[in-house]
Coordinates of C-alpha atoms and ligand atoms in Angstrom, one line a residue:
M6 CA 36.1 -68.4 -37.4
K7 CA 37.3 -71.3 -39.7
W8 CA 35.4 -72.0 -42.6
L9 CA 34.7 -75.6 -43.5
L10 CA 33.0 -76.7 -46.5
V11 CA 31.3 -80.3 -46.1
T12 CA 30.4 -81.9 -49.2
G13 CA 27.6 -84.8 -49.0
G14 CA 26.4 -83.0 -45.5
S15 CA 22.8 -84.1 -46.0
G16 CA 23.6 -87.8 -46.4
F17 CA 24.1 -90.2 -43.3
I18 CA 27.5 -89.9 -41.9
G19 CA 27.8 -86.0 -43.3
S20 CA 24.6 -84.9 -41.4
N21 CA 25.7 -86.7 -38.2
Y22 CA 29.2 -84.9 -38.5
I23 CA 27.8 -81.5 -39.0
E24 CA 25.9 -81.8 -35.9
Y25 CA 29.0 -83.2 -34.0
V26 CA 30.9 -80.1 -35.5
L27 CA 28.3 -77.4 -34.4
E28 CA 28.1 -78.7 -31.0
H29 CA 31.9 -79.5 -30.3
D30 CA 33.8 -76.8 -32.2
K31 CA 32.6 -72.9 -31.4
D32 CA 35.1 -71.6 -34.0
T33 CA 34.0 -73.3 -36.9
A34 CA 31.2 -72.4 -39.7
I35 CA 30.0 -75.0 -41.8
I36 CA 29.0 -74.8 -45.4
N37 CA 26.9 -78.1 -46.4
Y38 CA 27.3 -78.5 -50.4
D39 CA 25.1 -81.4 -51.5
L40 CA 23.1 -82.3 -54.7
L41 CA 20.5 -83.9 -52.8
T42 CA 20.4 -87.1 -54.9
Y43 CA 17.9 -89.7 -54.0
A44 CA 20.5 -90.5 -51.2
G45 CA 20.5 -86.8 -49.7
N46 CA 17.7 -85.6 -47.3
K47 CA 17.3 -82.4 -46.2
A48 CA 15.3 -83.3 -43.4
N49 CA 18.9 -84.6 -42.0
S50 CA 19.7 -81.3 -41.2
K51 CA 16.5 -80.1 -39.5
S52 CA 18.3 -79.7 -36.0
V53 CA 20.9 -77.4 -37.5
E54 CA 19.0 -75.6 -40.3
N55 CA 18.6 -72.3 -38.2
H56 CA 22.0 -72.5 -36.9
E57 CA 23.8 -69.4 -37.0
R58 CA 27.1 -71.5 -38.2
Y59 CA 25.3 -73.3 -40.7
F60 CA 24.7 -72.6 -44.7
F61 CA 23.6 -74.8 -47.0
V62 CA 24.2 -74.7 -51.0
Q63 CA 22.8 -77.3 -53.3
G64 CA 25.1 -78.2 -55.9
D65 CA 27.2 -81.0 -57.4
I66 CA 30.9 -81.6 -56.8
A67 CA 31.6 -82.6 -60.1
N68 CA 30.8 -79.2 -61.5
K69 CA 33.7 -76.9 -61.6
N70 CA 31.6 -73.8 -61.9
Q71 CA 29.4 -74.3 -59.0
V72 CA 32.1 -75.7 -57.1
R73 CA 34.1 -72.4 -57.7
Q74 CA 31.1 -70.4 -56.8
V75 CA 31.1 -71.8 -53.3
F76 CA 34.5 -70.7 -52.7
E77 CA 34.0 -67.2 -54.2
T78 CA 31.0 -66.9 -51.6
Y79 CA 32.6 -68.2 -48.5
P80 CA 36.3 -67.9 -47.2
I81 CA 36.7 -71.8 -46.9
D82 CA 40.1 -72.8 -45.5
R83 CA 39.2 -76.7 -45.0
V84 CA 37.2 -79.3 -47.3
V85 CA 36.0 -82.7 -45.9
N86 CA 34.7 -84.6 -49.0
F87 CA 32.0 -87.0 -47.9
A88 CA 30.1 -86.5 -51.3
A89 CA 29.7 -89.5 -53.3
E90 CA 27.6 -92.4 -54.5
T91 CA 27.5 -95.0 -51.9
H92 CA 25.6 -98.3 -52.4
V93 CA 27.6 -101.3 -53.7
D94 CA 24.6 -102.7 -55.5
N95 CA 23.9 -99.6 -57.4
S96 CA 27.5 -99.5 -58.6
I97 CA 27.4 -102.9 -60.0
E98 CA 24.0 -101.9 -61.9
N99 CA 25.3 -98.4 -63.0
P100 CA 28.6 -97.9 -62.3
S101 CA 29.1 -94.7 -64.3
T102 CA 27.7 -92.6 -61.9
F103 CA 30.2 -93.5 -59.2
I104 CA 32.9 -92.6 -61.4
R105 CA 31.4 -89.0 -62.3
T106 CA 30.7 -88.4 -58.6
N107 CA 33.7 -90.2 -56.9
V108 CA 36.3 -89.9 -59.2
L109 CA 35.9 -86.8 -61.5
G110 CA 34.0 -85.2 -58.4
T111 CA 36.8 -85.5 -56.0
Q112 CA 39.3 -84.4 -58.6
V113 CA 37.0 -81.2 -59.4
M114 CA 37.3 -80.5 -55.5
L115 CA 40.9 -80.9 -55.2
E116 CA 41.6 -78.5 -58.1
V117 CA 39.2 -75.9 -57.0
A118 CA 40.6 -76.1 -53.6
Q119 CA 44.0 -76.0 -55.0
N120 CA 43.3 -72.9 -57.2
Y121 CA 41.8 -70.9 -54.1
W122 CA 44.4 -71.6 -51.3
M123 CA 47.7 -71.4 -53.4
I124 CA 49.2 -68.1 -52.4
G125 CA 52.7 -68.5 -54.3
R126 CA 55.3 -71.0 -54.9
D127 CA 58.6 -71.9 -53.1
A128 CA 62.3 -72.0 -54.7
L129 CA 61.7 -75.5 -56.2
G130 CA 58.4 -74.6 -57.8
Y131 CA 55.9 -76.3 -55.5
P132 CA 52.8 -74.4 -54.5
V133 CA 52.6 -72.9 -51.3
Y134 CA 49.3 -72.6 -49.7
K135 CA 47.3 -70.3 -47.2
E136 CA 48.0 -71.3 -43.5
G137 CA 45.9 -73.8 -41.9
V138 CA 44.2 -75.1 -45.1
K139 CA 43.5 -79.0 -45.5
F140 CA 41.4 -81.3 -47.8
L141 CA 40.2 -84.5 -45.9
Q142 CA 38.8 -87.3 -48.0
I143 CA 36.4 -89.4 -46.6
S144 CA 36.9 -93.1 -47.8
T145 CA 36.1 -96.7 -47.0
D146 CA 38.1 -99.9 -46.0
E147 CA 36.7 -101.4 -48.9
V148 CA 39.4 -100.0 -51.2
Y149 CA 41.4 -102.7 -49.4
G150 CA 39.5 -105.5 -51.0
T151 CA 38.6 -108.7 -48.9
L152 CA 40.0 -110.8 -46.2
E153 CA 40.0 -114.4 -45.3
D154 CA 39.3 -115.6 -41.7
N155 CA 42.3 -114.0 -40.1
G156 CA 44.4 -110.6 -40.0
S157 CA 43.3 -107.2 -40.6
F158 CA 43.6 -104.0 -43.1
T159 CA 46.6 -101.7 -42.0
E160 CA 47.0 -98.4 -44.0
A161 CA 50.0 -100.2 -45.7
S162 CA 47.7 -103.0 -46.9
P163 CA 47.5 -103.2 -50.7
L164 CA 44.6 -101.5 -52.5
E165 CA 42.7 -104.2 -54.3
P166 CA 39.0 -103.0 -54.7
N167 CA 36.7 -105.4 -55.8
S168 CA 33.2 -103.8 -56.5
P169 CA 32.9 -100.5 -59.1
Y170 CA 32.0 -98.4 -55.7
S171 CA 35.3 -99.7 -54.1
A172 CA 37.4 -99.1 -57.1
S173 CA 35.9 -95.4 -57.5
K174 CA 36.5 -94.7 -54.0
T175 CA 40.0 -96.0 -54.4
S176 CA 40.5 -93.8 -57.4
G177 CA 39.5 -90.8 -55.4
D178 CA 41.9 -91.7 -53.1
L179 CA 44.7 -91.9 -55.3
L180 CA 43.8 -88.4 -56.7
V181 CA 44.0 -87.1 -53.4
R182 CA 47.3 -88.6 -52.9
A183 CA 48.6 -87.2 -56.1
Y184 CA 47.5 -83.8 -55.1
N185 CA 49.7 -84.1 -52.0
K186 CA 52.7 -85.6 -53.7
T187 CA 52.5 -83.5 -57.0
Y188 CA 51.1 -80.0 -55.6
H189 CA 51.9 -80.4 -51.9
L190 CA 48.3 -80.0 -51.4
P191 CA 47.7 -80.5 -47.2
V192 CA 45.6 -83.5 -47.2
N193 CA 44.4 -86.4 -45.3
I194 CA 42.4 -89.5 -46.2
T195 CA 40.6 -91.4 -43.6
R196 CA 39.3 -95.1 -44.4
C197 CA 36.3 -96.5 -42.3
S198 CA 34.5 -99.6 -41.6
N199 CA 30.7 -100.0 -41.9
N200 CA 28.8 -97.4 -39.9
Y201 CA 25.3 -97.7 -38.3
G202 CA 23.3 -95.2 -36.5
P203 CA 20.5 -92.6 -37.3
K204 CA 19.9 -91.2 -40.3
Q205 CA 21.4 -94.0 -42.5
H206 CA 19.5 -94.5 -45.9
S207 CA 16.8 -97.2 -46.0
E208 CA 18.9 -98.7 -48.8
K209 CA 21.7 -99.9 -46.6
F210 CA 22.0 -103.1 -44.6
I211 CA 21.1 -102.3 -41.0
P212 CA 18.2 -99.9 -41.9
A213 CA 17.0 -102.5 -44.5
M214 CA 16.7 -105.1 -41.9
I215 CA 15.0 -103.0 -39.3
L216 CA 12.4 -101.9 -41.6
K217 CA 11.6 -105.3 -43.0
A218 CA 11.8 -106.6 -39.7
L219 CA 9.0 -103.8 -38.5
N220 CA 6.8 -104.7 -41.2
N221 CA 7.0 -108.6 -40.9
Q222 CA 8.6 -108.9 -44.6
S223 CA 11.7 -111.5 -45.2
L224 CA 15.0 -110.2 -44.2
T225 CA 16.9 -111.2 -47.4
L226 CA 20.4 -112.2 -47.0
Y227 CA 23.0 -112.8 -49.7
G228 CA 24.3 -116.0 -49.9
D229 CA 24.9 -117.8 -46.5
G230 CA 24.8 -114.4 -44.7
K231 CA 27.8 -115.3 -43.1
Q232 CA 30.0 -112.0 -44.6
V233 CA 31.8 -110.2 -41.8
R234 CA 31.8 -106.5 -41.6
D235 CA 33.5 -104.6 -38.7
W236 CA 30.7 -102.0 -37.4
I237 CA 31.1 -98.5 -36.0
Y238 CA 28.8 -96.3 -34.4
V239 CA 28.2 -93.2 -36.7
G240 CA 29.1 -90.7 -33.8
D241 CA 32.6 -92.8 -33.0
H242 CA 33.3 -92.0 -36.9
C243 CA 32.5 -88.3 -36.8
K244 CA 34.8 -88.0 -33.6
A245 CA 37.9 -89.7 -35.3
I246 CA 37.2 -87.6 -38.8
H247 CA 37.4 -84.4 -36.7
L248 CA 40.3 -85.2 -34.9
V249 CA 42.2 -86.0 -38.1
L250 CA 41.0 -82.7 -39.6
E251 CA 42.4 -80.9 -36.5
K252 CA 45.6 -82.7 -35.9
G253 CA 46.2 -85.3 -38.7
K254 CA 49.8 -85.3 -39.9
D255 CA 50.1 -83.9 -43.6
G256 CA 49.7 -86.5 -46.4
E257 CA 48.5 -89.6 -44.0
V258 CA 46.3 -92.4 -44.4
Y259 CA 44.3 -93.2 -41.1
N260 CA 42.1 -96.3 -40.7
I261 CA 39.1 -96.1 -38.6
G262 CA 37.2 -99.1 -37.3
G263 CA 34.8 -99.9 -34.6
D264 CA 36.3 -103.2 -33.3
Q265 CA 33.2 -104.9 -33.7
E266 CA 33.3 -107.6 -36.3
R267 CA 29.7 -109.2 -36.8
Q268 CA 28.6 -111.7 -39.4
N269 CA 25.4 -110.2 -41.3
I270 CA 23.4 -113.1 -40.2
E271 CA 24.0 -112.3 -36.5
I272 CA 22.9 -109.0 -37.1
A273 CA 19.8 -110.0 -38.8
K274 CA 19.1 -112.2 -35.8
L275 CA 19.8 -109.4 -33.3
I276 CA 17.5 -107.1 -34.8
L277 CA 14.7 -109.8 -34.9
S278 CA 15.2 -110.7 -31.5
S279 CA 15.2 -107.0 -30.3
M280 CA 11.7 -106.5 -31.8
K281 CA 10.7 -110.1 -30.5
K282 CA 10.3 -111.8 -33.9
E283 CA 11.3 -114.8 -35.2
D284 CA 14.5 -116.1 -37.1
S285 CA 12.2 -117.5 -39.7
L286 CA 12.0 -114.4 -41.5
I287 CA 15.3 -114.6 -42.4
E288 CA 15.8 -115.5 -46.4
H289 CA 18.8 -116.5 -48.4
I290 CA 19.0 -115.1 -51.8
K291 CA 21.8 -115.7 -54.6
D292 CA 25.1 -114.0 -53.7
R293 CA 25.9 -110.5 -54.7
L294 CA 28.6 -110.5 -57.6
G295 CA 32.0 -110.0 -56.4
H296 CA 30.7 -109.9 -52.8
D297 CA 33.7 -109.2 -49.9
R298 CA 33.8 -111.9 -47.5
R299 CA 35.2 -110.1 -44.7
Y300 CA 36.5 -106.9 -43.7
A301 CA 38.4 -105.8 -40.6
I302 CA 40.4 -102.9 -39.8
N303 CA 43.3 -102.0 -37.7
H304 CA 42.9 -98.6 -36.3
Q305 CA 46.3 -98.5 -34.3
K306 CA 47.9 -95.6 -36.3
L307 CA 45.1 -93.4 -35.2
T308 CA 44.8 -94.6 -31.5
N309 CA 48.7 -94.4 -31.2
D310 CA 49.4 -91.2 -33.0
L311 CA 46.0 -89.3 -32.0
G312 CA 44.6 -90.9 -29.0
W313 CA 41.2 -91.9 -30.6
Q314 CA 39.4 -95.0 -29.8
P315 CA 36.0 -96.3 -30.7
N316 CA 33.4 -95.8 -27.6
Y317 CA 30.0 -97.0 -28.2
D318 CA 28.7 -100.2 -27.3
F319 CA 27.8 -102.0 -30.3
Y320 CA 24.7 -103.8 -28.5
K321 CA 23.6 -100.4 -27.0
G322 CA 24.3 -98.4 -30.4
L323 CA 22.1 -101.1 -32.1
E324 CA 19.1 -100.9 -29.8
E325 CA 19.3 -97.2 -30.2
T326 CA 19.4 -97.6 -34.0
V327 CA 16.3 -99.9 -34.0
S328 CA 14.6 -97.3 -31.6
W329 CA 15.2 -94.4 -33.8
Y330 CA 13.7 -96.2 -36.9
I331 CA 10.7 -97.4 -35.2
A332 CA 10.2 -93.8 -33.7
Q333 CA 10.5 -92.7 -37.4
K334 CA 7.9 -94.9 -38.6
Q335 CA 5.5 -93.8 -36.1
K336 CA 5.9 -90.1 -37.0
Ligands
LIG415 P1 25.0 -91.3 -48.1 O1 24.9 -92.0 -49.6 O2 24.4 -91.1 -47.2 O3 25.3 -89.6 -48.5 C1 26.0 -89.1 -49.6 C2 25.5 -87.9 -49.7 O4 26.4 -87.3 -50.9 C3 24.1 -87.4 -50.2 O5 23.6 -86.4 -49.3 C4 24.1 -87.3 -51.6 O6 23.0 -86.1 -52.1 C5 25.4 -86.5 -51.7 N1 26.0 -86.6 -53.1 C6 25.9 -87.7 -53.9 N2 26.5 -87.2 -55.1 C7 26.8 -85.8 -54.9 C8 27.5 -85.1 -55.9 N3 27.7 -85.3 -57.1 N4 27.7 -83.5 -55.4 C9 27.3 -83.2 -54.3 N5 26.8 -84.2 -53.2 C10 26.7 -85.4 -53.8 O7 26.6 -91.8 -47.9 P2 27.3 -92.0 -46.4 O8 26.9 -93.4 -46.0 O9 27.0 -90.7 -45.4 O10 28.8 -92.2 -46.5 C11 29.7 -90.7 -46.9 C12 31.1 -90.9 -47.2 O11 31.5 -91.9 -46.2 C13 31.1 -91.6 -48.5 O12 31.9 -91.2 -49.2 C14 31.5 -92.9 -48.4 O13 32.1 -93.6 -49.1 C15 32.0 -92.9 -46.8 N6 31.9 -94.4 -46.0 C16 30.6 -94.6 -45.7 C17 30.7 -95.7 -44.9 C18 29.3 -96.2 -44.5 O14 29.3 -97.3 -43.7 N7 28.0 -95.7 -44.7 C19 31.8 -96.3 -44.4 C20 33.1 -95.7 -44.6 C21 33.2 -94.6 -45.8

């Protein structure tokens, strides 16, 4: 049995990932380590809570003693670090919690994993680790900053974060890289574009638009609403993460994208039309500070090296997501 520590597994992507792994990888037991902040929801794990290979521990990735306790209790050999503060608007209001969790928390996770996995040193003094261990950092395309109308981010694009959120994620990524270069800790980093799908927190763009449309409230868009994001269905992201965990080459970064560039205003209109409501519900408000204009991801490396492709049709995925939120509201 492989023992996988998933941090932030009660959030949107982490909870979808846990369901994916328990279903597709029968050799893996999962410990979900989550602080259950306002963004974490135990109900996201309802479908797996009684699974024999699922364990839940409530705790903080920035608390070294708590993290050590988890490594003492379970024979963890792999970590997928989803846990993070994730909402850009909150990062503009209160950057410090983002630094604590996304930077300090990542460093604590790396340090504890390194201590528990190290079994000796090689002739040059570099640490040697238990066979098969890996630390996978879940990151974002936002670390690359913003694009004009053309081009896309590759893994070689410069890191130019523009918000406190993306700056904190970039800092986390750089620490993961440093643990690989300095201590030879086996790591990968994945950088994904915007996810959508069931269980996403209502503060995020697509759920917020769906819920406002359902309640006949204004769908507020920052500025002209023509900001472009590359959307990926969360299930496609989960599949890519597990592939990188299993087969990713040591120390490599892999971009993950959905090949679905859409303007925010286009998505708001699609959601309204799926509910047979008028575009007049759309309202433009003052633009967000430091708002990135366009993201687009080039995932050729992951596709060429590991054979991954995004599969989910955007329109089908969006319809299903709308239906999921409608069903939740009726419960
Ligand atoms: P989310 O906000 O839905 O979930 C975050 C989870 O982390 C929550 O369950 C929360 O309780 C937990 N958490 C927060 N602080 C913690 C701490 N100090 N210790 C332990 N747990 C803590 O986030 P998400 O959208 O599922 O994103 C997960 C990861 O994927 C993040 O690292 C994010 O940067 C990255 N990412 C997200 C997207 C996206 O579109 N949502 C895209 C690319 C990358």
